[in-house]
Amino acid sequence: QKEVEQNSGPLSVPEGAIASLNCTYSDRGSQSFFWYRQYSGKSPELIMFIYSNGDKEDGRFTAQLNKASQYVSLLIRDSQPSDSATYLCAVKLMGGTSYGKLTFGQGTILTVHP
Amino acid sequence: EAQVTQNPRYLITVTGKKLTVTCSQNMNHEYMSWYRQDPGLGLRQIYYSMNVEVTDKGDVPEGYKVSRKEKRNFPLILESPSPNQTSLYFCASSLRASSGNTIYFGEGSWLTVV
């Protein structure tokens, strides 16, 4: 089992819809969770991070964390064509021999069509 | 301006010819790391460094070396490059390994080994 898994997509949604991106992780020691957006050929840029169970909202983005079920999701409301990118889920371990290590999922390709 | 600078950005080299990809950050960050990104595999950590003179292997260290003699620099060395090291490489830094939020990425280095 991969440490961090995402559905690679592509996920296609119409403009104005809600895009839902999901990520599961295997290590229960994971403590910090991140969502990055990456445009083709560019470096990842941080969208949100979350530590605690529940929802965290920032503008059109909402991150949801459920540690018991070991999943984290990202909702994008009112999706825009400019949101079309690859979304990377990343998990940070803060214990043991992997202290501070950031592990990425393979990314989900999102396409928002007009 | 806070930044992580990688060089070269683009390189085509031949099998077996040693090369170094430099990485420098101007934020006095303790934690630095190298990732490679391949289609369908997301970002995989090669090596990381918690501080000066402290380095450790990530998930895919084979064929790579690093050094951290100064806080700002973290070069990635390919002693004898092979075609399977053709990839997009990212250097990243954060204030500390425990930093939960901001990880700064360089712009990436496209490396082709023929």
Coordinates of C-alpha atoms in Angstrom, one line a residue:
Chain A
Q1 CA 0.0 0.0 0.0
K2 CA 1.3 3.4 -0.9
E3 CA 1.9 5.8 2.0
V4 CA -0.2 8.5 0.5
E5 CA -2.8 7.7 -2.2
Q6 CA -4.8 9.9 -4.5
N7 CA -7.1 9.2 -7.4
S8 CA -5.0 10.3 -10.3
G9 CA -8.0 11.3 -12.3
P10 CA -8.4 13.2 -14.4
L11 CA -11.3 14.8 -12.6
S12 CA -13.4 17.0 -14.8
V13 CA -16.0 19.5 -13.4
P14 CA -17.9 22.3 -15.0
E15 CA -17.2 25.9 -14.2
G16 CA -19.0 26.9 -11.0
A17 CA -19.2 23.4 -9.6
I18 CA -17.6 22.0 -6.5
A19 CA -14.5 19.9 -7.1
S20 CA -13.8 17.2 -4.5
L21 CA -10.3 15.8 -4.2
N22 CA -9.5 12.9 -1.9
C23 CA -6.4 11.5 -0.3
T24 CA -5.8 8.6 2.1
Y25 CA -2.7 7.9 4.1
S26 CA -1.4 4.8 5.8
D27 CA 0.7 6.0 8.7
R28 CA -1.3 6.9 11.8
G29 CA 1.7 8.9 13.0
S30 CA 1.1 11.5 10.4
Q31 CA 0.5 14.8 12.0
S32 CA 0.4 17.5 9.3
F33 CA -1.5 17.5 6.0
F34 CA -1.0 19.7 3.0
W35 CA -2.6 20.4 -0.3
Y36 CA -0.5 21.8 -3.1
R37 CA -1.5 22.9 -6.5
Q38 CA 0.9 22.4 -9.4
Y39 CA 0.6 23.8 -12.9
S40 CA 2.3 21.9 -15.6
G41 CA 6.1 22.4 -15.5
K42 CA 5.9 24.6 -12.4
S43 CA 6.8 24.1 -8.8
P44 CA 4.1 23.1 -6.3
E45 CA 2.4 26.0 -4.4
L46 CA 0.8 25.5 -1.1
I47 CA -3.0 25.9 -0.9
M48 CA -3.8 24.8 2.6
F49 CA -2.5 22.8 5.5
I50 CA -4.5 21.2 8.3
Y51 CA -3.5 19.5 11.6
S52 CA -6.8 18.9 13.4
N53 CA -9.8 16.8 12.7
G54 CA -12.6 18.7 11.0
D55 CA -12.8 21.4 8.4
K56 CA -10.6 24.3 7.6
E57 CA -11.8 26.9 5.2
D58 CA -9.8 29.5 3.2
G59 CA -11.8 31.4 0.6
R60 CA -13.1 28.9 -2.0
F61 CA -11.1 26.1 -0.5
T62 CA -12.0 23.8 2.3
A63 CA -9.7 21.1 3.7
Q64 CA -11.3 18.2 5.7
L65 CA -9.4 15.9 7.9
N66 CA -10.5 12.6 9.5
K67 CA -7.7 11.0 11.3
A68 CA -9.7 8.0 12.4
S69 CA -10.4 7.1 8.8
Q70 CA -7.0 8.4 7.6
Y71 CA -8.2 10.6 4.9
V72 CA -8.0 14.2 4.0
S73 CA -9.9 16.0 1.3
L74 CA -10.0 19.3 -0.5
L75 CA -13.1 21.0 -1.7
I76 CA -13.0 23.7 -4.3
R77 CA -16.2 25.7 -4.5
D78 CA -17.1 27.8 -7.5
S79 CA -14.5 26.1 -9.6
Q80 CA -12.8 28.2 -12.2
P81 CA -10.9 27.2 -15.4
S82 CA -7.8 28.7 -13.7
D83 CA -8.1 25.9 -11.0
S84 CA -7.2 23.4 -13.7
A85 CA -4.0 21.9 -12.4
T86 CA -2.6 18.8 -10.6
Y87 CA -3.4 18.8 -6.9
L88 CA -0.9 17.1 -4.6
C89 CA -1.7 15.8 -1.2
A90 CA 1.2 15.6 1.2
V91 CA 1.6 14.2 4.7
K92 CA 4.3 15.0 7.2
L93 CA 5.5 12.6 9.9
M94 CA 6.8 14.1 13.1
G95 CA 8.1 11.0 14.8
G96 CA 10.5 8.2 14.6
T97 CA 13.1 7.9 11.9
S98 CA 11.0 9.9 9.4
Y99 CA 10.9 13.0 11.5
G100 CA 9.9 16.0 9.3
K101 CA 9.7 13.9 6.1
L102 CA 7.0 15.1 3.7
T103 CA 5.4 12.3 1.6
F104 CA 3.4 13.2 -1.5
G105 CA 0.6 11.4 -3.2
Q106 CA 0.8 11.0 -7.0
G107 CA -1.5 13.9 -7.6
T108 CA -5.0 14.3 -9.0
I109 CA -5.4 16.1 -12.3
L110 CA -8.3 18.5 -12.2
T111 CA -9.9 20.0 -15.3
V112 CA -12.5 22.7 -15.0
H113 CA -14.3 23.2 -18.3
P114 CA -16.3 26.4 -19.2
Chain B
E1 CA 12.6 38.3 -1.7
A2 CA 12.4 34.9 -0.1
Q3 CA 13.4 32.3 -2.6
V4 CA 15.0 28.9 -3.3
T5 CA 17.2 29.0 -6.4
Q6 CA 18.2 26.0 -8.4
N7 CA 20.7 25.7 -11.2
P8 CA 20.7 24.7 -13.9
R9 CA 17.1 24.8 -14.8
Y10 CA 17.5 22.7 -17.9
L11 CA 20.3 20.2 -18.6
I12 CA 21.0 17.5 -21.1
T13 CA 23.9 15.3 -20.2
V14 CA 25.4 12.0 -21.1
T15 CA 25.5 8.8 -19.1
G16 CA 28.3 8.7 -16.6
K17 CA 29.3 12.4 -16.7
K18 CA 29.2 13.7 -13.2
L19 CA 27.0 16.7 -12.6
T20 CA 25.8 18.9 -9.7
V21 CA 22.5 20.7 -9.3
T22 CA 22.9 23.5 -6.9
C23 CA 20.3 24.8 -4.5
S24 CA 20.5 27.9 -2.4
Q25 CA 18.0 29.6 -0.1
N26 CA 18.1 33.0 1.4
M27 CA 15.7 32.5 4.3
N28 CA 18.1 31.0 6.9
H29 CA 16.1 27.8 6.8
E30 CA 17.4 24.8 8.7
Y31 CA 15.6 22.1 6.7
M32 CA 16.2 21.5 3.1
S33 CA 15.4 18.6 0.8
W34 CA 15.5 17.3 -2.8
Y35 CA 12.6 15.7 -4.7
R36 CA 12.3 14.2 -8.0
Q37 CA 9.0 14.1 -9.9
D38 CA 8.1 11.6 -12.5
P39 CA 4.8 11.1 -14.3
G40 CA 2.3 9.2 -12.2
L41 CA 4.6 9.0 -9.2
G42 CA 4.2 12.4 -7.6
L43 CA 7.2 13.9 -5.8
R44 CA 9.5 11.5 -4.2
Q45 CA 12.1 12.6 -1.6
I46 CA 15.7 11.9 -2.5
Y47 CA 17.6 13.3 0.4
Y48 CA 16.9 15.8 3.2
S49 CA 19.0 17.8 5.7
M50 CA 17.8 18.9 9.1
N51 CA 20.7 21.3 9.5
V52 CA 24.3 21.9 8.5
E53 CA 26.3 18.7 8.3
V54 CA 23.2 16.7 9.0
T55 CA 21.8 14.8 6.0
D56 CA 19.7 11.6 5.6
K57 CA 18.3 9.5 2.9
G58 CA 14.8 9.9 1.6
D59 CA 12.8 7.3 -0.4
V60 CA 14.9 7.2 -3.5
P61 CA 18.5 8.0 -2.6
E62 CA 20.3 5.5 -5.0
G63 CA 22.6 7.2 -7.4
Y64 CA 22.6 10.6 -5.6
K65 CA 24.8 12.3 -3.1
V66 CA 24.3 15.5 -1.2
S67 CA 26.2 17.7 1.2
R68 CA 25.3 20.5 3.6
K69 CA 28.4 22.5 4.4
E70 CA 26.6 25.8 4.7
K71 CA 23.1 26.5 5.9
R72 CA 22.1 28.2 2.6
N73 CA 23.3 25.6 0.1
F74 CA 22.3 22.0 -0.5
P75 CA 23.7 20.7 -3.8
L76 CA 22.5 17.4 -5.4
I77 CA 25.3 15.4 -6.9
L78 CA 24.9 12.7 -9.6
E79 CA 28.3 10.9 -9.6
S80 CA 27.5 8.8 -12.6
P81 CA 24.1 9.7 -14.1
S82 CA 22.0 7.1 -15.9
P83 CA 19.0 7.5 -18.1
N84 CA 16.6 6.5 -15.3
Q85 CA 17.6 9.7 -13.5
T86 CA 16.0 11.7 -16.2
S87 CA 13.4 13.6 -14.2
L88 CA 12.2 17.0 -12.9
Y89 CA 14.0 17.8 -9.7
F90 CA 12.9 20.2 -7.0
C91 CA 14.8 21.6 -4.1
A92 CA 12.7 22.7 -1.1
S93 CA 13.3 24.4 2.3
S94 CA 11.5 25.2 5.4
L95 CA 12.5 27.0 8.7
R96 CA 12.7 23.7 10.6
A97 CA 11.7 20.1 10.0
S98 CA 8.9 20.7 12.5
S99 CA 7.6 23.6 10.6
G100 CA 4.0 22.7 9.8
N101 CA 3.3 25.2 7.2
T102 CA 5.4 26.9 4.7
I103 CA 7.7 24.9 2.5
Y104 CA 9.4 26.8 -0.2
F105 CA 10.1 25.1 -3.5
G106 CA 12.6 26.0 -6.1
E107 CA 11.5 26.4 -9.7
G108 CA 12.7 22.9 -10.7
S109 CA 15.5 21.5 -12.8
W110 CA 14.7 19.5 -15.9
L111 CA 17.4 16.9 -16.3
T112 CA 17.8 14.6 -19.3
V113 CA 20.4 11.8 -19.3
V114 CA 21.1 10.3 -22.7

